[in-house]
Amino acid sequence: LVVLSDEIHADLVYDGRRHVPFASLSADAASRTITATSATKAFSIAGLRCAVAHVGPPAVREHLAAAPLDYFGAPSVLGSRATVAAWQLGDAWLDAVVARLQANRDRVVAWAAATPGVRAHSPEGTYLAWLDLSGTALPPDDPAAEILRRGRVLLNAGAEFAQHTPVATASYARLNFATGPEILERVLARVGEVIGGHHAQPGRRD
């Protein structure tokens, strides 16, 4: 089995933790793993379109090496230089970003604990919160759609993350908390209003 390990959020970990690459677990894991990563998430340079892959499986490396030079395209000089600069010179900036995101994460978790019917796991990394909305009165098949319609807040629908599998995730939603504290408070307030006010207007579809 060849494993493609997407570790693009590796720089964003909280509470003093360190990211552990899947390929580092053992020699066997390293020999079968393609590790993909980038500076684009942590340093907000996605528009520069530059990523890095470490290819462990020899057969995969041989196939890639045999492909025409420009078969997969190539990053721009700007993207390459920005990636190197981010990883070599951006530690102080990244520390500040991680501190901000960790505070945002803690705020989301506290909000969920104080909001009836909502549960949220506290993520150890990334800037994405997985919200269990099954305990609310929101439509269980797509609560994110109702939050968008009533609260004008766009969350990722939970069903997107279990397509073509038997796993039931429709009653969940994913919140991106990579923003400033003022905007985050507005987001949480609007979602809370939709959840709290849904009982008051049963069946209304305005």
PDB file of C-alpha atoms in Angstrom:
ATOM      1  CA  LEU A   1       0.000   0.000   0.000  1.00  0.00           C
ATOM      2  CA  VAL A   2       1.315   3.435  -0.951  1.00  0.00           C
ATOM      3  CA  VAL A   3       0.342   6.186   1.483  1.00  0.00           C
ATOM      4  CA  LEU A   4      -0.106   9.783   0.356  1.00  0.00           C
ATOM      5  CA  SER A   5       0.245  11.832   3.542  1.00  0.00           C
ATOM      6  CA  ASP A   6      -1.009  15.400   3.194  1.00  0.00           C
ATOM      7  CA  GLU A   7       0.885  17.312   5.899  1.00  0.00           C
ATOM      8  CA  ILE A   8       0.220  20.824   4.671  1.00  0.00           C
ATOM      9  CA  HIS A   9      -0.902  21.964   8.152  1.00  0.00           C
ATOM     10  CA  ALA A  10       2.240  20.591   9.838  1.00  0.00           C
ATOM     11  CA  ASP A  11       3.464  24.030  10.985  1.00  0.00           C
ATOM     12  CA  LEU A  12       0.208  24.777  12.823  1.00  0.00           C
ATOM     13  CA  VAL A  13       0.245  22.806  16.087  1.00  0.00           C
ATOM     14  CA  TYR A  14      -0.794  23.976  19.548  1.00  0.00           C
ATOM     15  CA  ASP A  15       0.026  23.600  23.231  1.00  0.00           C
ATOM     16  CA  GLY A  16       3.726  23.080  22.586  1.00  0.00           C
ATOM     17  CA  ARG A  17       3.171  19.941  20.506  1.00  0.00           C
ATOM     18  CA  ARG A  18       5.306  18.899  17.544  1.00  0.00           C
ATOM     19  CA  HIS A  19       4.043  17.483  14.282  1.00  0.00           C
ATOM     20  CA  VAL A  20       5.168  13.891  13.665  1.00  0.00           C
ATOM     21  CA  PRO A  21       5.508  13.046   9.951  1.00  0.00           C
ATOM     22  CA  PHE A  22       3.884   9.748   9.059  1.00  0.00           C
ATOM     23  CA  ALA A  23       6.983   8.667   7.135  1.00  0.00           C
ATOM     24  CA  SER A  24       9.109   9.058  10.282  1.00  0.00           C
ATOM     25  CA  LEU A  25       7.293   6.294  12.162  1.00  0.00           C
ATOM     26  CA  SER A  26       9.441   3.496  10.752  1.00  0.00           C
ATOM     27  CA  ALA A  27      11.616   2.478   7.819  1.00  0.00           C
ATOM     28  CA  ASP A  28       8.660   0.571   6.386  1.00  0.00           C
ATOM     29  CA  ALA A  29       6.436   3.645   6.629  1.00  0.00           C
ATOM     30  CA  ALA A  30       9.101   5.790   4.965  1.00  0.00           C
ATOM     31  CA  SER A  31       9.492   3.367   2.073  1.00  0.00           C
ATOM     32  CA  ARG A  32       5.797   3.465   1.196  1.00  0.00           C
ATOM     33  CA  THR A  33       4.896   7.108   1.914  1.00  0.00           C
ATOM     34  CA  ILE A  34       4.640  10.172  -0.290  1.00  0.00           C
ATOM     35  CA  THR A  35       4.662  13.198   2.019  1.00  0.00           C
ATOM     36  CA  ALA A  36       3.151  16.357   0.552  1.00  0.00           C
ATOM     37  CA  THR A  37       3.538  19.710   2.275  1.00  0.00           C
ATOM     38  CA  SER A  38       3.768  23.420   1.625  1.00  0.00           C
ATOM     39  CA  ALA A  39       4.259  26.768   3.314  1.00  0.00           C
ATOM     40  CA  THR A  40       0.986  27.982   1.816  1.00  0.00           C
ATOM     41  CA  LYS A  41      -1.322  27.262   4.766  1.00  0.00           C
ATOM     42  CA  ALA A  42       0.810  28.438   7.676  1.00  0.00           C
ATOM     43  CA  PHE A  43       2.207  31.502   5.907  1.00  0.00           C
ATOM     44  CA  SER A  44      -0.892  32.414   3.867  1.00  0.00           C
ATOM     45  CA  ILE A  45       0.788  32.315   0.461  1.00  0.00           C
ATOM     46  CA  ALA A  46      -1.549  29.881  -1.299  1.00  0.00           C
ATOM     47  CA  GLY A  47      -1.778  32.161  -4.333  1.00  0.00           C
ATOM     48  CA  LEU A  48       1.905  31.520  -5.079  1.00  0.00           C
ATOM     49  CA  ARG A  49       1.149  27.836  -5.735  1.00  0.00           C
ATOM     50  CA  CYS A  50       4.258  26.057  -4.511  1.00  0.00           C
ATOM     51  CA  ALA A  51       4.376  22.677  -2.780  1.00  0.00           C
ATOM     52  CA  VAL A  52       6.943  20.025  -1.916  1.00  0.00           C
ATOM     53  CA  ALA A  53       6.665  16.227  -2.040  1.00  0.00           C
ATOM     54  CA  HIS A  54       9.030  13.660  -0.568  1.00  0.00           C
ATOM     55  CA  VAL A  55       8.551  10.425  -2.499  1.00  0.00           C
ATOM     56  CA  GLY A  56       9.523   7.341  -0.512  1.00  0.00           C
ATOM     57  CA  PRO A  57       8.390   4.412  -2.723  1.00  0.00           C
ATOM     58  CA  PRO A  58      11.119   3.692  -5.309  1.00  0.00           C
ATOM     59  CA  ALA A  59       8.618   2.586  -7.966  1.00  0.00           C
ATOM     60  CA  VAL A  60       6.741   5.871  -7.690  1.00  0.00           C
ATOM     61  CA  ARG A  61       9.979   7.868  -7.877  1.00  0.00           C
ATOM     62  CA  GLU A  62      10.937   5.983 -11.055  1.00  0.00           C
ATOM     63  CA  HIS A  63       7.571   6.724 -12.694  1.00  0.00           C
ATOM     64  CA  LEU A  64       7.829  10.403 -11.798  1.00  0.00           C
ATOM     65  CA  ALA A  65      11.407  10.614 -13.045  1.00  0.00           C
ATOM     66  CA  ALA A  66      10.376   9.063 -16.358  1.00  0.00           C
ATOM     67  CA  ALA A  67       7.642  11.671 -16.966  1.00  0.00           C
ATOM     68  CA  PRO A  68       8.360  14.602 -19.300  1.00  0.00           C
ATOM     69  CA  LEU A  69      10.031  17.533 -17.555  1.00  0.00           C
ATOM     70  CA  ASP A  70       6.989  19.837 -17.597  1.00  0.00           C
ATOM     71  CA  TYR A  71       4.321  17.146 -17.299  1.00  0.00           C
ATOM     72  CA  PHE A  72       3.185  18.322 -13.862  1.00  0.00           C
ATOM     73  CA  GLY A  73       3.896  21.990 -14.394  1.00  0.00           C
ATOM     74  CA  ALA A  74       6.398  23.917 -12.308  1.00  0.00           C
ATOM     75  CA  PRO A  75       6.258  26.467  -9.496  1.00  0.00           C
ATOM     76  CA  SER A  76       7.165  30.040 -10.300  1.00  0.00           C
ATOM     77  CA  VAL A  77      10.416  31.591  -9.134  1.00  0.00           C
ATOM     78  CA  LEU A  78       8.381  33.838  -6.825  1.00  0.00           C
ATOM     79  CA  GLY A  79       6.598  30.844  -5.278  1.00  0.00           C
ATOM     80  CA  SER A  80       9.846  28.964  -4.722  1.00  0.00           C
ATOM     81  CA  ARG A  81      11.650  31.943  -3.186  1.00  0.00           C
ATOM     82  CA  ALA A  82       8.688  32.826  -0.969  1.00  0.00           C
ATOM     83  CA  THR A  83       8.502  29.242   0.328  1.00  0.00           C
ATOM     84  CA  VAL A  84      12.213  29.173   1.191  1.00  0.00           C
ATOM     85  CA  ALA A  85      11.969  32.598   2.829  1.00  0.00           C
ATOM     86  CA  ALA A  86       8.953  31.531   4.893  1.00  0.00           C
ATOM     87  CA  TRP A  87      10.613  28.394   6.223  1.00  0.00           C
ATOM     88  CA  GLN A  88      14.021  29.977   6.813  1.00  0.00           C
ATOM     89  CA  LEU A  89      13.082  33.444   8.077  1.00  0.00           C
ATOM     90  CA  GLY A  90       9.471  33.258   9.252  1.00  0.00           C
ATOM     91  CA  ASP A  91       9.738  31.658  12.699  1.00  0.00           C
ATOM     92  CA  ALA A  92       8.805  34.776  14.665  1.00  0.00           C
ATOM     93  CA  TRP A  93       5.846  35.490  12.397  1.00  0.00           C
ATOM     94  CA  LEU A  94       4.684  31.883  12.616  1.00  0.00           C
ATOM     95  CA  ASP A  95       4.921  31.888  16.416  1.00  0.00           C
ATOM     96  CA  ALA A  96       2.601  34.894  16.519  1.00  0.00           C
ATOM     97  CA  VAL A  97       0.162  33.263  14.107  1.00  0.00           C
ATOM     98  CA  VAL A  98       0.067  30.035  16.106  1.00  0.00           C
ATOM     99  CA  ALA A  99      -0.578  31.989  19.317  1.00  0.00           C
ATOM    100  CA  ARG A 100      -3.476  33.811  17.662  1.00  0.00           C
ATOM    101  CA  LEU A 101      -4.941  30.620  16.232  1.00  0.00           C
ATOM    102  CA  GLN A 102      -4.604  28.808  19.551  1.00  0.00           C
ATOM    103  CA  ALA A 103      -6.545  31.607  21.257  1.00  0.00           C
ATOM    104  CA  ASN A 104      -9.194  31.377  18.533  1.00  0.00           C
ATOM    105  CA  ARG A 105      -9.383  27.615  18.942  1.00  0.00           C
ATOM    106  CA  ASP A 106      -9.883  27.971  22.690  1.00  0.00           C
ATOM    107  CA  ARG A 107     -12.620  30.537  22.084  1.00  0.00           C
ATOM    108  CA  VAL A 108     -14.473  28.233  19.688  1.00  0.00           C
ATOM    109  CA  VAL A 109     -14.266  25.308  22.118  1.00  0.00           C
ATOM    110  CA  ALA A 110     -15.511  27.485  24.989  1.00  0.00           C
ATOM    111  CA  TRP A 111     -18.354  28.805  22.827  1.00  0.00           C
ATOM    112  CA  ALA A 112     -19.387  25.272  21.885  1.00  0.00           C
ATOM    113  CA  ALA A 113     -19.379  24.179  25.526  1.00  0.00           C
ATOM    114  CA  ALA A 114     -21.664  27.095  26.409  1.00  0.00           C
ATOM    115  CA  THR A 115     -24.047  26.608  23.471  1.00  0.00           C
ATOM    116  CA  PRO A 116     -26.780  24.013  24.074  1.00  0.00           C
ATOM    117  CA  GLY A 117     -26.703  21.126  21.624  1.00  0.00           C
ATOM    118  CA  VAL A 118     -23.239  21.877  20.213  1.00  0.00           C
ATOM    119  CA  ARG A 119     -20.153  19.749  20.751  1.00  0.00           C
ATOM    120  CA  ALA A 120     -16.653  20.469  19.470  1.00  0.00           C
ATOM    121  CA  HIS A 121     -13.398  18.541  19.714  1.00  0.00           C
ATOM    122  CA  SER A 122     -10.408  20.736  20.574  1.00  0.00           C
ATOM    123  CA  PRO A 123      -7.999  20.246  17.656  1.00  0.00           C
ATOM    124  CA  GLU A 124      -4.287  19.771  18.366  1.00  0.00           C
ATOM    125  CA  GLY A 125      -3.441  21.505  15.084  1.00  0.00           C
ATOM    126  CA  THR A 126      -4.864  23.231  11.985  1.00  0.00           C
ATOM    127  CA  TYR A 127      -7.343  26.116  12.062  1.00  0.00           C
ATOM    128  CA  LEU A 128     -10.446  23.989  11.474  1.00  0.00           C
ATOM    129  CA  ALA A 129     -13.069  23.142  14.103  1.00  0.00           C
ATOM    130  CA  TRP A 130     -15.358  20.138  13.650  1.00  0.00           C
ATOM    131  CA  LEU A 131     -18.769  21.009  15.119  1.00  0.00           C
ATOM    132  CA  ASP A 132     -21.300  18.354  16.081  1.00  0.00           C
ATOM    133  CA  LEU A 133     -24.704  20.000  15.663  1.00  0.00           C
ATOM    134  CA  SER A 134     -26.797  16.852  16.086  1.00  0.00           C
ATOM    135  CA  GLY A 135     -28.034  18.044  19.485  1.00  0.00           C
ATOM    136  CA  THR A 136     -29.557  21.229  18.075  1.00  0.00           C
ATOM    137  CA  ALA A 137     -32.904  21.768  16.335  1.00  0.00           C
ATOM    138  CA  LEU A 138     -31.198  22.525  13.033  1.00  0.00           C
ATOM    139  CA  PRO A 139     -31.994  20.250  10.062  1.00  0.00           C
ATOM    140  CA  PRO A 140     -29.910  17.119  10.673  1.00  0.00           C
ATOM    141  CA  ASP A 141     -29.254  16.554   6.974  1.00  0.00           C
ATOM    142  CA  ASP A 142     -27.500  19.904   6.422  1.00  0.00           C
ATOM    143  CA  PRO A 143     -27.290  22.303   9.384  1.00  0.00           C
ATOM    144  CA  ALA A 144     -24.617  24.343   7.572  1.00  0.00           C
ATOM    145  CA  ALA A 145     -27.151  25.314   4.897  1.00  0.00           C
ATOM    146  CA  GLU A 146     -29.556  26.610   7.542  1.00  0.00           C
ATOM    147  CA  ILE A 147     -26.780  28.592   9.226  1.00  0.00           C
ATOM    148  CA  LEU A 148     -25.896  30.162   5.887  1.00  0.00           C
ATOM    149  CA  ARG A 149     -29.512  30.974   5.084  1.00  0.00           C
ATOM    150  CA  ARG A 150     -30.421  32.452   8.452  1.00  0.00           C
ATOM    151  CA  GLY A 151     -27.114  33.675   9.798  1.00  0.00           C
ATOM    152  CA  ARG A 152     -25.174  34.467   6.605  1.00  0.00           C
ATOM    153  CA  VAL A 153     -22.189  32.432   7.833  1.00  0.00           C
ATOM    154  CA  LEU A 154     -20.670  29.896   5.456  1.00  0.00           C
ATOM    155  CA  LEU A 155     -19.496  26.686   7.126  1.00  0.00           C
ATOM    156  CA  ASN A 156     -18.377  23.541   5.315  1.00  0.00           C
ATOM    157  CA  ALA A 157     -21.173  20.981   5.229  1.00  0.00           C
ATOM    158  CA  GLY A 158     -20.296  17.863   7.178  1.00  0.00           C
ATOM    159  CA  ALA A 159     -21.563  15.521   4.475  1.00  0.00           C
ATOM    160  CA  GLU A 160     -18.739  16.666   2.177  1.00  0.00           C
ATOM    161  CA  PHE A 161     -16.174  14.831   4.296  1.00  0.00           C
ATOM    162  CA  ALA A 162     -17.678  11.351   4.108  1.00  0.00           C
ATOM    163  CA  GLN A 163     -18.846  11.124   0.509  1.00  0.00           C
ATOM    164  CA  HIS A 164     -19.057   7.583  -0.883  1.00  0.00           C
ATOM    165  CA  THR A 165     -18.624   6.067   2.581  1.00  0.00           C
ATOM    166  CA  PRO A 166     -21.102   4.716   5.151  1.00  0.00           C
ATOM    167  CA  VAL A 167     -19.907   7.249   7.745  1.00  0.00           C
ATOM    168  CA  ALA A 168     -22.692   9.629   8.815  1.00  0.00           C
ATOM    169  CA  THR A 169     -21.370  13.205   9.025  1.00  0.00           C
ATOM    170  CA  ALA A 170     -24.328  15.193   7.656  1.00  0.00           C
ATOM    171  CA  SER A 171     -25.202  16.675  11.073  1.00  0.00           C
ATOM    172  CA  TYR A 172     -21.715  18.169  11.434  1.00  0.00           C
ATOM    173  CA  ALA A 173     -20.169  21.356  10.083  1.00  0.00           C
ATOM    174  CA  ARG A 174     -16.590  22.594   9.797  1.00  0.00           C
ATOM    175  CA  LEU A 175     -15.616  26.079  10.940  1.00  0.00           C
ATOM    176  CA  ASN A 176     -12.475  27.844   9.737  1.00  0.00           C
ATOM    177  CA  PHE A 177     -11.272  30.012  12.647  1.00  0.00           C
ATOM    178  CA  ALA A 178      -8.232  31.534  10.897  1.00  0.00           C
ATOM    179  CA  THR A 179      -9.392  35.104  11.277  1.00  0.00           C
ATOM    180  CA  GLY A 180      -9.185  38.042  13.665  1.00  0.00           C
ATOM    181  CA  PRO A 181     -10.891  37.836  17.064  1.00  0.00           C
ATOM    182  CA  GLU A 182     -13.498  40.473  16.167  1.00  0.00           C
ATOM    183  CA  ILE A 183     -14.664  38.589  13.088  1.00  0.00           C
ATOM    184  CA  LEU A 184     -14.631  35.299  14.983  1.00  0.00           C
ATOM    185  CA  GLU A 185     -16.915  36.782  17.637  1.00  0.00           C
ATOM    186  CA  ARG A 186     -19.338  37.922  14.933  1.00  0.00           C
ATOM    187  CA  VAL A 187     -19.285  34.461  13.371  1.00  0.00           C
ATOM    188  CA  LEU A 188     -19.959  32.695  16.667  1.00  0.00           C
ATOM    189  CA  ALA A 189     -22.681  35.172  17.601  1.00  0.00           C
ATOM    190  CA  ARG A 190     -24.514  34.662  14.324  1.00  0.00           C
ATOM    191  CA  VAL A 191     -24.259  30.874  14.495  1.00  0.00           C
ATOM    192  CA  GLY A 192     -25.447  31.005  18.095  1.00  0.00           C
ATOM    193  CA  GLU A 193     -28.423  33.155  17.136  1.00  0.00           C
ATOM    194  CA  VAL A 194     -29.457  30.683  14.444  1.00  0.00           C
ATOM    195  CA  ILE A 195     -29.178  27.759  16.856  1.00  0.00           C
ATOM    196  CA  GLY A 196     -30.976  29.582  19.653  1.00  0.00           C
ATOM    197  CA  GLY A 197     -33.697  31.048  17.492  1.00  0.00           C
ATOM    198  CA  HIS A 198     -34.534  27.977  15.491  1.00  0.00           C
ATOM    199  CA  HIS A 199     -37.088  26.773  18.061  1.00  0.00           C
ATOM    200  CA  ALA A 200     -38.989  30.074  17.836  1.00  0.00           C
ATOM    201  CA  GLN A 201     -39.891  29.731  14.177  1.00  0.00           C
ATOM    202  CA  PRO A 202     -40.671  26.084  13.461  1.00  0.00           C
ATOM    203  CA  GLY A 203     -41.251  25.343   9.808  1.00  0.00           C
ATOM    204  CA  ARG A 204     -40.649  28.900   8.651  1.00  0.00           C
ATOM    205  CA  ARG A 205     -38.629  29.041   5.430  1.00  0.00           C
ATOM    206  CA  ASP A 206     -37.933  32.720   4.762  1.00  0.00           C
TER     207      ASP A 206
END
